Short mmCIF file of C-alpha atoms and ligand atoms in Angstrom, two decimals:
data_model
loop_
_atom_site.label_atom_id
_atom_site.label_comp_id
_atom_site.label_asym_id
_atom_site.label_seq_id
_atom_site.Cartn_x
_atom_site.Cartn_y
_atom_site.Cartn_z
CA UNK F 77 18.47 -1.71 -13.72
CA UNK F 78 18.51 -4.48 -11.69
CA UNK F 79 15.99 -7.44 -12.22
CA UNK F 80 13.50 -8.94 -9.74
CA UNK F 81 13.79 -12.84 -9.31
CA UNK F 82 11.88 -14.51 -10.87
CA UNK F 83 10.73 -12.13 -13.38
CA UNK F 84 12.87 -11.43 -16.20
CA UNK F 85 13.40 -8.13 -18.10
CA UNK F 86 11.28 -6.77 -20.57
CA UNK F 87 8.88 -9.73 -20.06
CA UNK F 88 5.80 -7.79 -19.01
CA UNK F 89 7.27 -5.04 -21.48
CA UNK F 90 4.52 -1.69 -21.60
CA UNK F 91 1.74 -2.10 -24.20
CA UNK F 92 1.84 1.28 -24.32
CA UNK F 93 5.59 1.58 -25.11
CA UNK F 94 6.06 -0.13 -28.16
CA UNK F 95 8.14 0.45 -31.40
CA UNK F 96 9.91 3.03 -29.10
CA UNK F 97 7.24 5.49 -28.59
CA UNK F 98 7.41 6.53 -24.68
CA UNK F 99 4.01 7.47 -23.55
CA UNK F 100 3.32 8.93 -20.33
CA UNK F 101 1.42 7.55 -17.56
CA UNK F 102 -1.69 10.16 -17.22
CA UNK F 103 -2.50 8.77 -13.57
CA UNK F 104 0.73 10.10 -12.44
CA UNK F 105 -0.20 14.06 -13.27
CA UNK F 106 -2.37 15.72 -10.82
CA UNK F 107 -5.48 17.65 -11.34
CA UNK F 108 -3.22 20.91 -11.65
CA UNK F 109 -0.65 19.34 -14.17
CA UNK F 110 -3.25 17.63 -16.04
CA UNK F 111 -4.62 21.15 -16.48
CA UNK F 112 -1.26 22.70 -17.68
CA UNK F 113 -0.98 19.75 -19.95
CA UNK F 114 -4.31 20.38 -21.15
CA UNK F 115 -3.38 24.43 -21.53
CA UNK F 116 -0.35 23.84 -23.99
CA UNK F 117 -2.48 21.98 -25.82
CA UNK F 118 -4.43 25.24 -26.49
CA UNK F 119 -7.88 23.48 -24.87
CA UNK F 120 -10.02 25.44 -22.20
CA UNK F 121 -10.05 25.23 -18.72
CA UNK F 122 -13.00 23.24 -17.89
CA UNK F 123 -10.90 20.05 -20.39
CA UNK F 124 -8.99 19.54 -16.98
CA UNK F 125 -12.43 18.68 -15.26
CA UNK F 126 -13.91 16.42 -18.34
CA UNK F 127 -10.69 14.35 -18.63
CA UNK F 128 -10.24 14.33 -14.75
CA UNK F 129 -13.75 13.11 -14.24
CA UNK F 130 -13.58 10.23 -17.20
CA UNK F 131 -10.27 9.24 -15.71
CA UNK F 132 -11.43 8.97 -11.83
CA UNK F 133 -14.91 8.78 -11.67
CA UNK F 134 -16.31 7.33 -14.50
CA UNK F 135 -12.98 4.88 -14.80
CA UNK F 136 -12.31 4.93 -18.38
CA UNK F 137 -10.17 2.74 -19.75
CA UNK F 138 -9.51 4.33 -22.98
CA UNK F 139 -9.52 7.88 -24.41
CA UNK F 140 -11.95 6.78 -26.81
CA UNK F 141 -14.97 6.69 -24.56
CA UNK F 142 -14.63 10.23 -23.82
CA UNK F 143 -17.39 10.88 -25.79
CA UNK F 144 -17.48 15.23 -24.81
CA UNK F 145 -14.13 15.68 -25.78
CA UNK F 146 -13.48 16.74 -29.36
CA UNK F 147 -12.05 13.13 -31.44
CA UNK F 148 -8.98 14.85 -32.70
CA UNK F 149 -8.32 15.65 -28.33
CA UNK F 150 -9.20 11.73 -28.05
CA UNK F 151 -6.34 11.28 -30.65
CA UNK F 152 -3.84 13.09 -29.58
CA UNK F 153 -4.56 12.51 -25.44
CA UNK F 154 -4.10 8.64 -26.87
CA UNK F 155 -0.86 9.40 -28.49
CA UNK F 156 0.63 11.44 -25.91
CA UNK F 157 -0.99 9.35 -22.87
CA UNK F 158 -1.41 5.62 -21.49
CA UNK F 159 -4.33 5.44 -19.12
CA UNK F 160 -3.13 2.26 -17.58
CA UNK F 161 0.58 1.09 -16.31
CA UNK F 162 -0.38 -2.34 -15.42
CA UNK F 163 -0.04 -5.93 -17.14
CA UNK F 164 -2.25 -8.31 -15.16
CA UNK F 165 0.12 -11.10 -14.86
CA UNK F 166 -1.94 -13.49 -12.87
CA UNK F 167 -5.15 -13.50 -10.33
CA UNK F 168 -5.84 -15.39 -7.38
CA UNK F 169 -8.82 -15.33 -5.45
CA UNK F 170 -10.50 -17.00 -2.66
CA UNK F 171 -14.04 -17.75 -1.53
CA UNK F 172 -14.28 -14.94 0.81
CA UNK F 173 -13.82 -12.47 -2.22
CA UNK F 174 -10.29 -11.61 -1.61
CA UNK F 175 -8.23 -11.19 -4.40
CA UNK F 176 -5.36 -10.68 -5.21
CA UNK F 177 -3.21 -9.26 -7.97
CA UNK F 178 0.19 -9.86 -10.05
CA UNK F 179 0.92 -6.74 -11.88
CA UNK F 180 3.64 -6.30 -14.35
CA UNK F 181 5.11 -2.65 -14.83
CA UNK F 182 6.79 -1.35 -18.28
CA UNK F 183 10.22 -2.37 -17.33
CA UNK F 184 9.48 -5.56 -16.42
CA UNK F 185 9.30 -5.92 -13.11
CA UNK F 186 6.32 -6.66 -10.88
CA UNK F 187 3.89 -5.87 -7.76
CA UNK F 188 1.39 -6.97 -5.45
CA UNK F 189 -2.13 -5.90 -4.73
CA UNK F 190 -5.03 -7.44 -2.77
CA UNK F 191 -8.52 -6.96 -2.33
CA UNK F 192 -10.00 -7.69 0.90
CA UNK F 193 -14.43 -7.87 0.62
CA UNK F 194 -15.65 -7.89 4.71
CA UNK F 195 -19.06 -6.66 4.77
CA UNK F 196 -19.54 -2.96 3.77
CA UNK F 197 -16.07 -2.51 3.07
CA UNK F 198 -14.10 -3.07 -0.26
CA UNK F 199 -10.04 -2.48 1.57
CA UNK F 200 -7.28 -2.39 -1.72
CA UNK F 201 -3.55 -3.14 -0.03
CA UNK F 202 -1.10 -1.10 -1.79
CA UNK F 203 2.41 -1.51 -2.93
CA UNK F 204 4.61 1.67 -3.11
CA UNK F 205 8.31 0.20 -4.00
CA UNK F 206 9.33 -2.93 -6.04
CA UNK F 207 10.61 -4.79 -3.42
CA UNK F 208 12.21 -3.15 -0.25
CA UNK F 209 15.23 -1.95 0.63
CA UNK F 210 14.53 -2.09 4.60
CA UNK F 211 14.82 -6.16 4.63
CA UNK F 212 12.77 -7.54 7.87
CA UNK F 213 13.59 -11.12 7.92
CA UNK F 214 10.12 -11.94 8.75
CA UNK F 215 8.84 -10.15 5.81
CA UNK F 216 8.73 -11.75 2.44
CA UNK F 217 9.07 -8.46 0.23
CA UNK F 218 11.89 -7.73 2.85
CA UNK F 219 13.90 -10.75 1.07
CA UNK F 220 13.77 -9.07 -1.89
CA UNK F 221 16.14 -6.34 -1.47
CA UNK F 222 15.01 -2.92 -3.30
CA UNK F 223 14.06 -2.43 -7.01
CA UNK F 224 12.86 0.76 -7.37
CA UNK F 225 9.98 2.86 -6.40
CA UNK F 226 6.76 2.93 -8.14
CA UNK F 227 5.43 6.35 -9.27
CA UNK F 228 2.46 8.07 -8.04
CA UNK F 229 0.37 6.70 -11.05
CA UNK F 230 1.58 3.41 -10.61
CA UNK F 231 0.34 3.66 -6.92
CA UNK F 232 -2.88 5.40 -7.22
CA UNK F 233 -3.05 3.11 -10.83
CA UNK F 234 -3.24 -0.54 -8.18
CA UNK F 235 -6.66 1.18 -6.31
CA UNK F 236 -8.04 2.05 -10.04
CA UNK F 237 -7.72 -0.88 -11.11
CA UNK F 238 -9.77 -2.31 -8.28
CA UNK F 239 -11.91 0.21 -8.30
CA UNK F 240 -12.34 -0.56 -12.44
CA UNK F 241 -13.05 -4.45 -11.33
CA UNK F 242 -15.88 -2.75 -8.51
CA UNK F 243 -17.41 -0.55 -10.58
CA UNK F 244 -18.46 -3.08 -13.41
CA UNK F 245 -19.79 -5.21 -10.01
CA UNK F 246 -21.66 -1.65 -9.15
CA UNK F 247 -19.44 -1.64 -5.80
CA UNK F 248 -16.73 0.80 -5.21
CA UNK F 249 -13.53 1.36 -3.16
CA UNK F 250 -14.49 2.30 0.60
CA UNK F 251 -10.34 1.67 1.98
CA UNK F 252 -6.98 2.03 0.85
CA UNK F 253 -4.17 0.45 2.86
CA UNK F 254 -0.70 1.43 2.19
CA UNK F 255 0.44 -1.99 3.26
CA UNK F 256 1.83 -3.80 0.52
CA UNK F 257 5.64 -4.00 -0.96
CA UNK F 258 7.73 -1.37 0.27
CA UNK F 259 8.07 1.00 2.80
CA UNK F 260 6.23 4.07 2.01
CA UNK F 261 8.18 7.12 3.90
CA UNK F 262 11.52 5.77 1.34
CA UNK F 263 8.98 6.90 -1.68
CA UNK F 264 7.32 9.70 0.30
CA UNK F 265 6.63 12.19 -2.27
CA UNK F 266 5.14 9.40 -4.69
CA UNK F 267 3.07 7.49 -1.73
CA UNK F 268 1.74 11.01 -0.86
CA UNK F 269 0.72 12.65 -3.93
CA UNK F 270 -0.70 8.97 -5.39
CA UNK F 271 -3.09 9.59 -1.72
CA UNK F 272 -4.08 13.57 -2.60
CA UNK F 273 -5.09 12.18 -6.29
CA UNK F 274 -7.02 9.57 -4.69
CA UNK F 275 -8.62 12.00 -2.21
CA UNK F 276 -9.37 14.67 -4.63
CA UNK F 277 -12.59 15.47 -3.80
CA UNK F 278 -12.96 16.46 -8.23
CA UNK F 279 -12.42 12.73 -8.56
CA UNK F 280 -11.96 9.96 -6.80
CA UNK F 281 -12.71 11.43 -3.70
CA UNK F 282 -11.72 9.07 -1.47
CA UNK F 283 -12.11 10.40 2.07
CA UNK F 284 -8.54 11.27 4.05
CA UNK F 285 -9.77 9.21 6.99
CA UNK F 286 -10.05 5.88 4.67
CA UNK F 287 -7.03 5.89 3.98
CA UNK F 288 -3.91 4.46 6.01
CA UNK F 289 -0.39 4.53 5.69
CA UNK F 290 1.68 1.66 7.36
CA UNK F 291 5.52 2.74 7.95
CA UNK F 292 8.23 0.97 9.85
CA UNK F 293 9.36 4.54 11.53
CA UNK F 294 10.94 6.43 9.06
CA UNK F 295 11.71 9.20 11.22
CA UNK F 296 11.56 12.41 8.82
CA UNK F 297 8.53 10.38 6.91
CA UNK F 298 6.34 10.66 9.98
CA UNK F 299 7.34 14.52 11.07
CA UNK F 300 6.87 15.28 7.17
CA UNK F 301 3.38 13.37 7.27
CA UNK F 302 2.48 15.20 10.45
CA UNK F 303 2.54 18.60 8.55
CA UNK F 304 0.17 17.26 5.87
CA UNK F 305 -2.29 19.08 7.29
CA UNK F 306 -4.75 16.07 6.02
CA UNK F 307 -6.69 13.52 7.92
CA UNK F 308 -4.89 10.42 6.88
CA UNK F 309 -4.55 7.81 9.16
CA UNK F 310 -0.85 6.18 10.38
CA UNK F 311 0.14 2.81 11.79
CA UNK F 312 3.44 2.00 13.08
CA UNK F 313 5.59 -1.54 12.79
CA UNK F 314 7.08 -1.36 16.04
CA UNK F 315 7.20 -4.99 16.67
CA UNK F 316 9.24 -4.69 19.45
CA UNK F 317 9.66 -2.76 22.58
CA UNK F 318 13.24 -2.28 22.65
CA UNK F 319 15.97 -1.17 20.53
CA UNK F 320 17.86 -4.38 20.93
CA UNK F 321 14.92 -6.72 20.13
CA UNK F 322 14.00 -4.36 17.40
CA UNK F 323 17.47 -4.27 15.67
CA UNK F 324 17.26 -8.21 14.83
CA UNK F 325 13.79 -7.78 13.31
CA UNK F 326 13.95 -4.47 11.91
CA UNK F 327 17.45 -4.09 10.31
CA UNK F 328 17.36 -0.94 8.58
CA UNK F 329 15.05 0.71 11.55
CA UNK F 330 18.37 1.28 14.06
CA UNK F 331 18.91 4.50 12.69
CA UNK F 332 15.93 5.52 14.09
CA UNK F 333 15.96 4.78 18.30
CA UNK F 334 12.01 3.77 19.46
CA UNK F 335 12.85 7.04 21.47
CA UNK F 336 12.73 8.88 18.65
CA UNK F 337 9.87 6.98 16.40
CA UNK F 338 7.52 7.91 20.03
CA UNK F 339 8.31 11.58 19.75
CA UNK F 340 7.54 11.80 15.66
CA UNK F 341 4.27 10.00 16.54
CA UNK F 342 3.26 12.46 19.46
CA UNK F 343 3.90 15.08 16.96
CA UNK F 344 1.80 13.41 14.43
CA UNK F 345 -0.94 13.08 17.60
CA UNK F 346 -0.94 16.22 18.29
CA UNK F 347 -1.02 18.05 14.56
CA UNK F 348 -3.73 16.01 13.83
CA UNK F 349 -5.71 14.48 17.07
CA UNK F 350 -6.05 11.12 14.57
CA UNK F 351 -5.27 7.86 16.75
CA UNK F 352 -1.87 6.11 15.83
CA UNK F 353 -2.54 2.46 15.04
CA UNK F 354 0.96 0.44 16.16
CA UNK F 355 1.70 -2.85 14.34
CA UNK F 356 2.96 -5.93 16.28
CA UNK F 357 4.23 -8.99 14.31
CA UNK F 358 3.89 -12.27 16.80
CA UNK F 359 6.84 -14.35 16.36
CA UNK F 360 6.67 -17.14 18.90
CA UNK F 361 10.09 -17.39 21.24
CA UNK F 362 11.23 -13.76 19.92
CA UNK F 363 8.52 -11.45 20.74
CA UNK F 364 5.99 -13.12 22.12
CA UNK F 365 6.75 -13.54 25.85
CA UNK F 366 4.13 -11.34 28.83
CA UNK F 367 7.30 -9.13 29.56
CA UNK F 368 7.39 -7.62 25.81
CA UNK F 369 3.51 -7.16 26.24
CA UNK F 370 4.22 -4.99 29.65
CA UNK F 371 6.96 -3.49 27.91
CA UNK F 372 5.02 -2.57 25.05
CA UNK F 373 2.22 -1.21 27.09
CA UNK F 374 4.36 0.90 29.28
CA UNK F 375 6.56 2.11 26.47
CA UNK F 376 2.85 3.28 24.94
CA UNK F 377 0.83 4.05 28.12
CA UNK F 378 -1.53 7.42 27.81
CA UNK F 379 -1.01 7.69 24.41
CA UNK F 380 -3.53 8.07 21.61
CA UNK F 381 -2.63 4.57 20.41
CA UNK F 382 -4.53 1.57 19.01
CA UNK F 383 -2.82 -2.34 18.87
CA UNK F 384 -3.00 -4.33 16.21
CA UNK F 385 -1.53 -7.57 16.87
CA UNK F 386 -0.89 -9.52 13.82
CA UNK F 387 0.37 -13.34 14.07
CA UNK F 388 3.36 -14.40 11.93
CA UNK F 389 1.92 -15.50 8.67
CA UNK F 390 3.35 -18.75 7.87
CA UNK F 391 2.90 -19.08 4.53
CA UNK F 392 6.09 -16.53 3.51
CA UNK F 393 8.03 -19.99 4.33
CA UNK F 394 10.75 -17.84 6.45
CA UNK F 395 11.92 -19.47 9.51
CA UNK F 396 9.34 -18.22 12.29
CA UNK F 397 6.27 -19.38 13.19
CA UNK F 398 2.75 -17.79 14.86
CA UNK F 399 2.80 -18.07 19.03
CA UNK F 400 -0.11 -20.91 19.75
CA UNK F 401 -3.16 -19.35 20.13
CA UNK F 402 -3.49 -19.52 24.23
CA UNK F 403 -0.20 -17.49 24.16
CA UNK F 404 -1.48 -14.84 21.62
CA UNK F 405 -4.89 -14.27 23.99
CA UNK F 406 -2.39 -14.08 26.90
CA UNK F 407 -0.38 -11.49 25.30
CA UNK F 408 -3.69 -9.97 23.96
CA UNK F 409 -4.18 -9.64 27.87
CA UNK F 410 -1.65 -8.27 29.28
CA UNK F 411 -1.96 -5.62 27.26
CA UNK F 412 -5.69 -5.07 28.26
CA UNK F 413 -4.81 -5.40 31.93
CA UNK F 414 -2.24 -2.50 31.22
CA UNK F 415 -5.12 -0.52 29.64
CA UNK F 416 -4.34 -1.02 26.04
CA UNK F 417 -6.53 -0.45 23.38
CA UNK F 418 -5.79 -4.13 21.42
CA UNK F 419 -6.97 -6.22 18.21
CA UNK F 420 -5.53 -9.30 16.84
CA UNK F 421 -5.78 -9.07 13.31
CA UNK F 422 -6.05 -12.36 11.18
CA UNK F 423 -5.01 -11.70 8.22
CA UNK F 424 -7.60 -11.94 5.19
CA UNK F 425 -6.35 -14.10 2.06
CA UNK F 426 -3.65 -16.42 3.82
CA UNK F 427 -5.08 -19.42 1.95
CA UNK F 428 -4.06 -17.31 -1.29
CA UNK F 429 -0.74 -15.93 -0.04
CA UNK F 430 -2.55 -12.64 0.34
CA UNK F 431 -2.28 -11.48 3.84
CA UNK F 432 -2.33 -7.45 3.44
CA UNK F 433 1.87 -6.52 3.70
CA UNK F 434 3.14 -10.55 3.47
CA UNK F 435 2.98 -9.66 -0.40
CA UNK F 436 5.06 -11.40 -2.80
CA UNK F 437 5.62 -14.93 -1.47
CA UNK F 438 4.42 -17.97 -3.26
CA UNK F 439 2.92 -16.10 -6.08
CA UNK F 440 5.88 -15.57 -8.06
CA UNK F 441 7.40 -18.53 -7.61
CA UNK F 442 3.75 -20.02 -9.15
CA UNK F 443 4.14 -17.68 -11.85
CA UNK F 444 7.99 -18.52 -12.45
CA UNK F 445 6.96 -22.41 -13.14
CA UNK F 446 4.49 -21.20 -15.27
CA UNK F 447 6.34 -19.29 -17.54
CA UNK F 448 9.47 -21.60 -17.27
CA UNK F 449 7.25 -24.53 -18.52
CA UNK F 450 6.21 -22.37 -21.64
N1 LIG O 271 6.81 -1.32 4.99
C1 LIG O 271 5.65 -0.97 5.70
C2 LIG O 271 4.37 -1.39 5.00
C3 LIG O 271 4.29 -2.78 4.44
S1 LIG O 271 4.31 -4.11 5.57
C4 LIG O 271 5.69 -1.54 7.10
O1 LIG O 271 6.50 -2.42 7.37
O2 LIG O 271 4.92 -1.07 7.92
C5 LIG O 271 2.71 -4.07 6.35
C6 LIG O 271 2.62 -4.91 7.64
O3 LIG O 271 2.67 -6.33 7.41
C7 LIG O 271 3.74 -4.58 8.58
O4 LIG O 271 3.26 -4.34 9.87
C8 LIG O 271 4.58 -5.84 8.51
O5 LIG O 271 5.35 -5.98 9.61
C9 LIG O 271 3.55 -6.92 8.34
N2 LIG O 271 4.14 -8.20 7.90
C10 LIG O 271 5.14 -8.38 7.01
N3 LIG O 271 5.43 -9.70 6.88
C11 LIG O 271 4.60 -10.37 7.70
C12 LIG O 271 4.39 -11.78 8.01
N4 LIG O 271 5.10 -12.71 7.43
N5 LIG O 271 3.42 -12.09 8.91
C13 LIG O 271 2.67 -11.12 9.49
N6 LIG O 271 2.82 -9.80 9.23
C14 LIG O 271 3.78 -9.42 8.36
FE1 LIG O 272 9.85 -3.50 4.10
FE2 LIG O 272 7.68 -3.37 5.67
FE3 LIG O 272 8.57 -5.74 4.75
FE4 LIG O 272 9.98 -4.45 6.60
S1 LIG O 272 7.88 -5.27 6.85
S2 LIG O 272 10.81 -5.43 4.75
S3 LIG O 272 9.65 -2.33 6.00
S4 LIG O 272 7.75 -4.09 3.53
#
């Protein structure tokens, strides 16, 4: 296994997997396996729908407070099962309510997540790989190179733990964003089935259309995701309007031409009728300048499309910086004059680092001095 800078093996070693007994992570069954599980254990049917419901509704913690289940089905659940993957390796919040989270997994290695408070909503950005393997040099996780990918549980586990941290505040989840380390469509059949657990309606029940998966054009992801036959919401990296451009900032993403990303998307358009949100990282003197904007509009002209254009965050410390802000409204306008639909999204949490998919920056390196000095 390879070993994420700067966190060392074993060091945020499983509670849960001590003195060598392996238990599994319950959040990554579905309802239906949880039921077979439940089955060749001998229990009835209707089990499935108590444990489901202590596990996803009533956020449980521990098999223990499950008081309708018989103790010696507590017992054994506990000895089989670990309700929770996560170490909380550090917190950092900031006076808007964003938060964000360091969590260590059972081997060792670590992920992201963020909450983002803005008035009704309660938005948790999700990581779905340790690390990432597609490297944007813009992108902080990008430096990383890949890990591995995180399993359904340990996916759908980042929004329960949130939802955990809500629930004792008598608030709950209204968002997910998959926006956090990793690119989603290169763990597709984790990223999707953590998303059906969250939107079982026996459970969690977190509605298809709060949900949104970011992607930087995995080709087969999106035409796979089309067929879902769900309501889950997509958004696009594009970042540029041209192969060439898009080739410097986007290394893995020339196997797939922008040709072909459009075409996946108009299939996704039309299976589903959802609007397709497209992402647009501002790096001044690379992207930035009116031509990309008219570019960018023509390349998405009469399309169901949305723009979200999001300035360089600084605080990753890689070598780009924001356009000023007169040249991010004049971009913001060109696009309007071509009749684009277009936001500029600030991101939430940049004082703590936090900025939805600029994950992993200076929190690890906090966290390294802090465990170096102990
Ligand atoms: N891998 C997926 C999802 C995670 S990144 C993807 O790339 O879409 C989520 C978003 O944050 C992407 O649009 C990404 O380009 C953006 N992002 C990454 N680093 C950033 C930075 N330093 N400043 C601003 N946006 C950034
Ligand atoms: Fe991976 Fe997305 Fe970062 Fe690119 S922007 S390196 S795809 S997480």
């Amino acid at each position: 296994m390879v070993c994420v800078p700067p966190f060392p093996c074993n060091f945020a070693a499983g509670r849960d997997n001590f003195r060598g007994m392996e238990k599994r992570l319950l959040l990554d069954l579905s309802y239906e396996e949880l039921a077979v599980e439940l089955a060749a254990l001998g229990e009835p049917r209707y089990r499935a729908s108590q444990v489901w419901n202590w596990v996803w509704k009533k956020f449980a913690t521990d098999f223990s407070a499950m008081t309708n289940l018989p103790a010696a089905l507590r017992a054994e659940l506990a000895r089989r099962f670990s309700l929770d993957p996560f170490t909380v390796l550090a917190r950092e919040g900031d006076e808007e309510g964003t938060e964000k989270v360091l969590l260590g997994l059972s081997d060792g290695t670590s992920i992201e997540a963020v909450l983002i408070r803005e008035e009704n909503r309660r938005t948790v950005c999700i990581s779905t790989q340790v690390g990432c393997p597609v490297g944007c040099p813009f992108c902080a996780t990008g430096q990383m190179g890949f890990v591995r990918n995180l399993s359904a549980g340990e996916i759908a586990g980042q929004v329960l733990y949130f939802a955990r941290l809500l629930h004792a505040q008598k608030e709950q989840v209204t968002n997910v964003v998959v926006m956090g380390m990793g690119e989603p469509f290169l763990n597709y059949e984790a990223t999707l089935k953590a998303m059906h657990i969250l939107n079982d309606p026996r459970g969690f029940n977190l509605g298809a259309r709060r949900m949104t998966v970011s992607t930087i054009g995995i080709v087969p992801g999106i035409l796979r995701f089309a067929q879902e036959g769900r309501q889950y919401n997509l958004a696009i990296s594009l970042h540029a309007p041209d192969d060439e451009l898009r080739a410097k900032l986007v290394p893995l993403g020339e196997r797939w031409p922008i040709s072909e990303i459009m075409a996946a998307v108009d299939a996704y358009i039309l299976a589903t009728g959802r609007r397709v949100t497209f992402e647009y990282v501002l790096l001044r003197g690379v992207n930035d300048h009116l031509r990309h904007a008219r570019a960018l509009a023509f390349l998405l002209r009469g399309k169901l499309v949305h723009v979200n254009l999001i300035p360089f965050n600084p605080a990753s410390g890689l070598p780009f910086s924001p356009p000023d802000e007169g040249q991010i409204e004049l971009f913001r306008r060109e696009l309007l004059a071509h009749g684009m639909d277009v936001t500029v999204r600030r991101s939430r949490g940049i004082k703590i680092q936090a900025g939805c998919g600029q994950l992993r920056s200076r929190f690890g390196q906090d966290f390294q001095a802090v465990t170096r000095a102990e």
